[in-house]
Structures are given as structure tokens and as C-alpha cells.
Tab-separated table of C-alpha atoms and ligand atoms in Angstrom:
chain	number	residue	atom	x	y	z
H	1	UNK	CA	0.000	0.000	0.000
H	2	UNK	CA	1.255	3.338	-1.208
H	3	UNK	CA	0.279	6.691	0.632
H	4	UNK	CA	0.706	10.201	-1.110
H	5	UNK	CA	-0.089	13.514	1.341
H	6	UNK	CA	-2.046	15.671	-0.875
H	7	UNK	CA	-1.502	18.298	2.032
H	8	UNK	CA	-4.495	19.296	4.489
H	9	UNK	CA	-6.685	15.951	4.767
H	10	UNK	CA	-6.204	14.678	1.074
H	11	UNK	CA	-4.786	11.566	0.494
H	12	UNK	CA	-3.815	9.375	-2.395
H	13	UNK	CA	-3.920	5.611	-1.768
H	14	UNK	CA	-2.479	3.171	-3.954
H	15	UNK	CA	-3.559	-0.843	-3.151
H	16	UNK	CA	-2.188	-2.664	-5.678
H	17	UNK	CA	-3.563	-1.087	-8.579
H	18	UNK	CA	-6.440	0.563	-7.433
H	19	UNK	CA	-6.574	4.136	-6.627
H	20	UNK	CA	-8.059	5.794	-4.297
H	21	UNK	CA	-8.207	9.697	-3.225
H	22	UNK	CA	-9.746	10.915	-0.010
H	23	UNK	CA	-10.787	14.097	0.739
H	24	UNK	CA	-9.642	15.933	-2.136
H	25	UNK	CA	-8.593	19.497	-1.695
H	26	UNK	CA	-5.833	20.481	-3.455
H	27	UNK	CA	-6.962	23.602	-5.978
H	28	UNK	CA	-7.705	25.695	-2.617
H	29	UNK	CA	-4.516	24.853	-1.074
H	30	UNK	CA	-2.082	27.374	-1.646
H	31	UNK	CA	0.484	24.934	0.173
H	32	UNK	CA	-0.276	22.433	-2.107
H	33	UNK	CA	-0.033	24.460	-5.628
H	34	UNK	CA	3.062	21.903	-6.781
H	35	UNK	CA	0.509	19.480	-6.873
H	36	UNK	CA	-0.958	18.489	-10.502
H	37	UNK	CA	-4.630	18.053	-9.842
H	38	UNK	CA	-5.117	17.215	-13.412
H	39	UNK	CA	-2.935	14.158	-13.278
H	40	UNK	CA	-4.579	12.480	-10.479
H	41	UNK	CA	-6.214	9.147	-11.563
H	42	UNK	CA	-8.880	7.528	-9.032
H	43	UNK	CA	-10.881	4.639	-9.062
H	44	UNK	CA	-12.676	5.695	-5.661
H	45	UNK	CA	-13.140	9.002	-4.350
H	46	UNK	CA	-13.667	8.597	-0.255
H	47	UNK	CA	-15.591	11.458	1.718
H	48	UNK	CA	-14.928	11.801	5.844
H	49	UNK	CA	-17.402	14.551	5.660
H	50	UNK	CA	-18.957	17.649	3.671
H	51	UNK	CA	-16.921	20.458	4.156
H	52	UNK	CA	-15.535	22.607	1.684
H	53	UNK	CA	-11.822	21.404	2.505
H	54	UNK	CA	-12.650	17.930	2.540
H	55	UNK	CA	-14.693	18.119	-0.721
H	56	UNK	CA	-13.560	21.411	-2.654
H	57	UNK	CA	-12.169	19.287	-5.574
H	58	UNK	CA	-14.464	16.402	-5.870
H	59	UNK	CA	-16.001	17.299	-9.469
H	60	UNK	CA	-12.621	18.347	-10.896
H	61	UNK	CA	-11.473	14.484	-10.057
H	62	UNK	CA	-14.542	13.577	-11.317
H	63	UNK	CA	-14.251	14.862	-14.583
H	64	UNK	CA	-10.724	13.411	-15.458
H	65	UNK	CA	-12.430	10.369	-13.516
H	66	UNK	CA	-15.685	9.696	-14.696
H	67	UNK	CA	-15.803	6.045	-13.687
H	68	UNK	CA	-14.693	6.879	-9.817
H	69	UNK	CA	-16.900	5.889	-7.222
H	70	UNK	CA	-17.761	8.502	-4.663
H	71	UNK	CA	-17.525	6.177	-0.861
H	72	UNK	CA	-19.462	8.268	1.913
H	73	UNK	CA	-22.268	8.629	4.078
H	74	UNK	CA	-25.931	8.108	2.486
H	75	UNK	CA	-26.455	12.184	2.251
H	76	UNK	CA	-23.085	12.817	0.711
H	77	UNK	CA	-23.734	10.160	-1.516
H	78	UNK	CA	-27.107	11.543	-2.473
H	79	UNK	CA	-25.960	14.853	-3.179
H	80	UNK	CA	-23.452	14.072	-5.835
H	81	UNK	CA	-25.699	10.843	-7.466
H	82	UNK	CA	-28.047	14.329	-8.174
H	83	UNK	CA	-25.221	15.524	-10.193
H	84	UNK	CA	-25.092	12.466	-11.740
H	85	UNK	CA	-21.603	10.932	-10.243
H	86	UNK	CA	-21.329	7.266	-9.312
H	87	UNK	CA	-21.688	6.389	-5.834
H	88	UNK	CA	-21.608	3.987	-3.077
H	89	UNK	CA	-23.368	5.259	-0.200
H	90	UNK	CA	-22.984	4.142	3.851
H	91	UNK	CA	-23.122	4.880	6.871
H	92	UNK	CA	-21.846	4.251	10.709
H	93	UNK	CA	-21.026	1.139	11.712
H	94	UNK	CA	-21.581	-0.414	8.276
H	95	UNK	CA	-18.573	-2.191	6.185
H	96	UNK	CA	-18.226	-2.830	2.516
H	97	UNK	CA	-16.300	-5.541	0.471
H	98	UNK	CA	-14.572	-3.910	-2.210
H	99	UNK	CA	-11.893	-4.556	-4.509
H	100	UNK	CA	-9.187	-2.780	-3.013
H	101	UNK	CA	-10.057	-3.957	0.617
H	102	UNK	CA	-12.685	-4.043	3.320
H	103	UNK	CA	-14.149	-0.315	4.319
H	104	UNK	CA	-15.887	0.682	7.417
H	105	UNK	CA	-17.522	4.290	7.947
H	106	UNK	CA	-16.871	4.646	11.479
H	107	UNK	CA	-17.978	7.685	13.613
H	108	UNK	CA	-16.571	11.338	13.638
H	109	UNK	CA	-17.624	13.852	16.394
H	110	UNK	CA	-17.537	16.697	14.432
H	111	UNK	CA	-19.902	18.765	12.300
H	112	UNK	CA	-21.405	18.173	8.228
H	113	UNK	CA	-22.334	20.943	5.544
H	114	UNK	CA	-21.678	20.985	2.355
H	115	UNK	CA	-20.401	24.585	1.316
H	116	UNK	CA	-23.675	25.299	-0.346
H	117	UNK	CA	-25.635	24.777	2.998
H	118	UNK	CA	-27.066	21.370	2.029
H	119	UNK	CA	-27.005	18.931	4.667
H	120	UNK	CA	-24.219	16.570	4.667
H	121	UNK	CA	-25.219	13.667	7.213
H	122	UNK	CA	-23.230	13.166	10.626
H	123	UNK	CA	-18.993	13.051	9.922
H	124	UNK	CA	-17.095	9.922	9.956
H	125	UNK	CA	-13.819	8.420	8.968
H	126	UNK	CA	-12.947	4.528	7.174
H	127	UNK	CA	-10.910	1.725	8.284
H	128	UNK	CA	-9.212	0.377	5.380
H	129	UNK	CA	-8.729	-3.415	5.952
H	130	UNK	CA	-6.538	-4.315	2.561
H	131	UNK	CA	-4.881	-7.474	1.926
H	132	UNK	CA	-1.863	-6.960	3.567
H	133	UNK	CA	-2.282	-3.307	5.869
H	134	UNK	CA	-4.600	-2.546	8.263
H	135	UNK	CA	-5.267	1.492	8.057
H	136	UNK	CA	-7.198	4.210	9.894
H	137	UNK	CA	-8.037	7.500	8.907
H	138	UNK	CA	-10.115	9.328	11.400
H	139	UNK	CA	-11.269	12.265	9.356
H	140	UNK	CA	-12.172	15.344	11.118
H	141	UNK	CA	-12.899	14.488	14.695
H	142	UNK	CA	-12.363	14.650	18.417
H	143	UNK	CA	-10.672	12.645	20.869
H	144	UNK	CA	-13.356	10.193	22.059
H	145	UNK	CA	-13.121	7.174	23.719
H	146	UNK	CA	-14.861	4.811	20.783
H	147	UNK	CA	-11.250	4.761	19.234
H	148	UNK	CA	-10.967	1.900	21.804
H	149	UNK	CA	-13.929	0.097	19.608
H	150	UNK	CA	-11.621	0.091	16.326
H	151	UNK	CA	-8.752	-1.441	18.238
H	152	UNK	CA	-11.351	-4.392	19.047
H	153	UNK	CA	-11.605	-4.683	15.811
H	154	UNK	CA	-8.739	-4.038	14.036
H	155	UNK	CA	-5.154	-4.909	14.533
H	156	UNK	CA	-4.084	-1.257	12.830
H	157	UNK	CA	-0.452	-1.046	10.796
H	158	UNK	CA	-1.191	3.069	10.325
H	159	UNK	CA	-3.328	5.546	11.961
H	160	UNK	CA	-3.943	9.486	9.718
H	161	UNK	CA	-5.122	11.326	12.513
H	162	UNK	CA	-5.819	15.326	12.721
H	163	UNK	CA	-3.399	17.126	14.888
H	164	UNK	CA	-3.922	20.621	13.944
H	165	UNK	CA	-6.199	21.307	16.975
H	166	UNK	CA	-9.304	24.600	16.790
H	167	UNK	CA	-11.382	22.180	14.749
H	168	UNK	CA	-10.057	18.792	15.554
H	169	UNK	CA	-8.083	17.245	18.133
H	170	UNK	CA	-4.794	18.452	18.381
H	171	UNK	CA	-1.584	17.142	19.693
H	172	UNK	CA	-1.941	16.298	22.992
H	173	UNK	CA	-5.233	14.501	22.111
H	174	UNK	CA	-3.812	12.947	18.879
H	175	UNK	CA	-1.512	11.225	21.432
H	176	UNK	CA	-3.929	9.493	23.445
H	177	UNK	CA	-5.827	8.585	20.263
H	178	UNK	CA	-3.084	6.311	19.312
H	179	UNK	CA	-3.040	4.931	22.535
H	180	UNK	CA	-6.942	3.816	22.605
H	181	UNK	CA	-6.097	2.769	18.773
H	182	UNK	CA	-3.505	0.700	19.802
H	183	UNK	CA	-1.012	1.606	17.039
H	184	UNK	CA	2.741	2.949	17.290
H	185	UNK	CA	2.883	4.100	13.754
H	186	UNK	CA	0.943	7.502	13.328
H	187	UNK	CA	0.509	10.121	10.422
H	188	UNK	CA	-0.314	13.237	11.103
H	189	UNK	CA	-3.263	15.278	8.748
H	190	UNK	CA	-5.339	18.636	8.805
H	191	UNK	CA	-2.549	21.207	10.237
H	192	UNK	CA	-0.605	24.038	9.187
H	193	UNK	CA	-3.106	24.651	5.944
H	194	UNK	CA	-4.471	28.016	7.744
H	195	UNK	CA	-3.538	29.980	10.675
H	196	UNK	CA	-5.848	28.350	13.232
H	197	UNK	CA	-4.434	24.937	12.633
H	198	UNK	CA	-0.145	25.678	12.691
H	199	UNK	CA	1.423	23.254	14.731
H	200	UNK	CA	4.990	22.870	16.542
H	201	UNK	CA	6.480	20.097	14.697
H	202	UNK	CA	9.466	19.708	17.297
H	203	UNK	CA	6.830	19.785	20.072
H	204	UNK	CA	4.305	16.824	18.129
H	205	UNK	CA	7.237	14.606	17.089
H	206	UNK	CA	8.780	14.607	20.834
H	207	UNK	CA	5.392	13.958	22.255
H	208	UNK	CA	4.391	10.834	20.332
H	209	UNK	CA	8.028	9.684	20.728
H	210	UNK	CA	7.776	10.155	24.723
H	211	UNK	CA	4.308	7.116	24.438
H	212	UNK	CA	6.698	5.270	22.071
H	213	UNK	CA	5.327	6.301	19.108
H	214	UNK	CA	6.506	7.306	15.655
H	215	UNK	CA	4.897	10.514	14.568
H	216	UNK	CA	5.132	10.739	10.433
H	217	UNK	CA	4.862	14.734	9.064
H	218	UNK	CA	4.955	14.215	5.210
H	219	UNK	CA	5.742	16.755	3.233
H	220	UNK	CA	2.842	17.806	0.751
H	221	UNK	CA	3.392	15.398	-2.509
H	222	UNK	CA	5.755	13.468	-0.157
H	223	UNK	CA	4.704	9.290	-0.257
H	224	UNK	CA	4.921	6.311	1.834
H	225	UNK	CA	5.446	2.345	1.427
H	226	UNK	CA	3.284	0.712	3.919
B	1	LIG	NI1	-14.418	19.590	8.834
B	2	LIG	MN1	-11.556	20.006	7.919
């Protein structure tokens, strides 16, 4: 499994040869404007939520991609099958057998509107169960406790959690996620994009480290082997 930071909470995903892109935002990103938007290829498109920097670039993908599959909750889903997209729609709780892996939508505490005002269901994030590597990627969320229900579950290999803090969890938080998720092996998402969300590197590396853990900041484009 290949992972590409997109920058923000966008991810490219590479499982053999399927592709998958989550959360894209990449046109609004002036930190990201090395990236080619054009040139990314997806088979699946996966939603955490509907907010504008979750979702921003979802038709331009579309439109180099018109076979992709949007993956998200039931109203997300809804909303772009209206424009005529292809979808597979989900919710909480619920897991899916496809190609590339097993998916679960798992809960988010966090909030859902698309930037036009529509509603976009209640926030979540997937579990990616793939042939080889377990993954997590928590979306837009708090610290709760229910990360202890995934670790039931799921023997993870990577957790993408937020660490920007404001309008996630941040740091400190982040680091007790991993330790109700079980997993040593931790990427950090959805900071430094905008002012409210800058983060200490030094200070978020050092923490993790302290609980054993290896914090991963990618740069944006930057790509991992898992
Ligand atoms: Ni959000
Ligand atoms: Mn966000």
C-alpha cells in the first residue's frame, strides 16, 4: 500500500492497482499548488465529511475520472448521485467488500455541511482493511473514547489522525488517540493549511516519541510504502 499527502486531509492511496483519493482538496490549497490536480487518476473518491476542505475538488477528479466511485455517508452520496456521479453510499457502523479492501464508515464527532448549505449527514472516517495493511483515517474528529472500539476490531499497521487542533483534536489529544487505537505508527493530517491549525512540529514529534510512538509529518506530494 502506497500513501501520497495531498496536504491538508487529502490523500492518495495506492492498493495494488487501485486508486483511491480521499478528501480531495488540493486547488484551494495554496500549500499544495506543486501538486498536478489534473494528473490524479482515481478509481474511488472517499468522503470523511462535507466540508468545503474535505470536498472542494471532488467534481474536478470527477471529470478526469468519470468512472470513480464517490464512498461516503448516504447524504453525501445523495448529493453528488443528483449531479449524476457514481456512488456507493454508507453509513456508521456499516462495512463494505470492495476490490481494493474491506471499508468501514466509522464515527466522527464533528460537524457536516456541504459549502452550499445542504445537509451533509453526521462526519465519519474509514478503516481500510486491505490485503496486507490494516489502516485508519479518522477524518475530522475529536478525541473520544470509541477509538478503543476500532482497536477491538482491528489490529491497525497506520493511523492518519488530525493534529492541527481549533477544529479537531490536536496534539496532545492525537496522542492518546493512538493509545486507545492501539497503534505505534501515526501520520499526522489537517494542520498548518491556515492559521488556526499551525502546529509545533518539534513539540508533536517529541510527544508521540515520549508514548513510544513514531509521529510521520509528510511533506505535501511526499509518499509512503506501507
Ligand atoms: Ni471539517
Ligand atoms: Mn476540515
Amino acid at each position: 500500500m502506497k500513501i501520497t499527502y495531498y496536504g491538508h486531509a487529502c490523500l492518495g492511496i495506492e492498493i495494488e492497482d487501485i486508486r483511491l483519493i480521499v478528501d480531495p482538496f488540493i486547488s484551494g490549497n495554496p500549500k499544495a499548488k506543486h501538486i498536478d490536480l489534473e494528473a490524479i487518476r482515481a478509481d474511488y473518491i472517499l468522503l470523511t465529511h462535507a466540508h468545503g476542505d474535505h470536498v472542494l475538488d471532488v467534481e474536478a477528479i470527477v471529470k478526469n475520472n468519470p468512472e470513480a466511485v464517490i464512498v461516503s455517508n448516504a447524504e453525501i452520496t445523495d448529493y453528488y448521485a443528483d449531479k449524476g456521479f457514481q456512488t456507493h453510499p454508507m453509513n456508521h457502523g456499516g462495512s463494505w467488500k470492495f476490490d481494493f479492501g474491506k471499508l468501514k464508515y466509522t464515527i466522527a464527532i464533528h460537524s457536516s455541511s456541504f459549502p452550499d448549505g445542504t445537509y451533509g449527514g453526521q462526519p465519519g472516517g474509514f478503516v481500510i482493511e486491505s490485503k496486507n495493511k490494516n489502516i485508519y483515517i479518522a477524518g475530522d474528529t475529536a478525541l473520544t473514547y470509541d477509538f478503543k472500539l476500532i482497536a477491538m476490531r482491528t489490529k491497525l499497521d497506520l493511523a492518519i489522525l488530525p493534529i492541527g487542533n481549533n477544529f479537531t483534536m490536536g496534539i496532545d489529544d492525537a496522542v492518546i488517540a493512538s493509545e486507545f487505537l492501539e497503534c505505534d505508527k501515526v501520520m499526522g493530517y489537517h494542520y498548518d493549511t491556515f492559521g488556526y491549525i499551525e502546529i509545533d512540529h518539534e513539540y508533536a514529534v517529541k510527544r508521540f516519541y515520549e508514548k513510544g510512538k513514531d509521529l510521520m509529518l509528510l511533506s505535501i506530494g511526499e509518499a509512503i510504502e506501507l
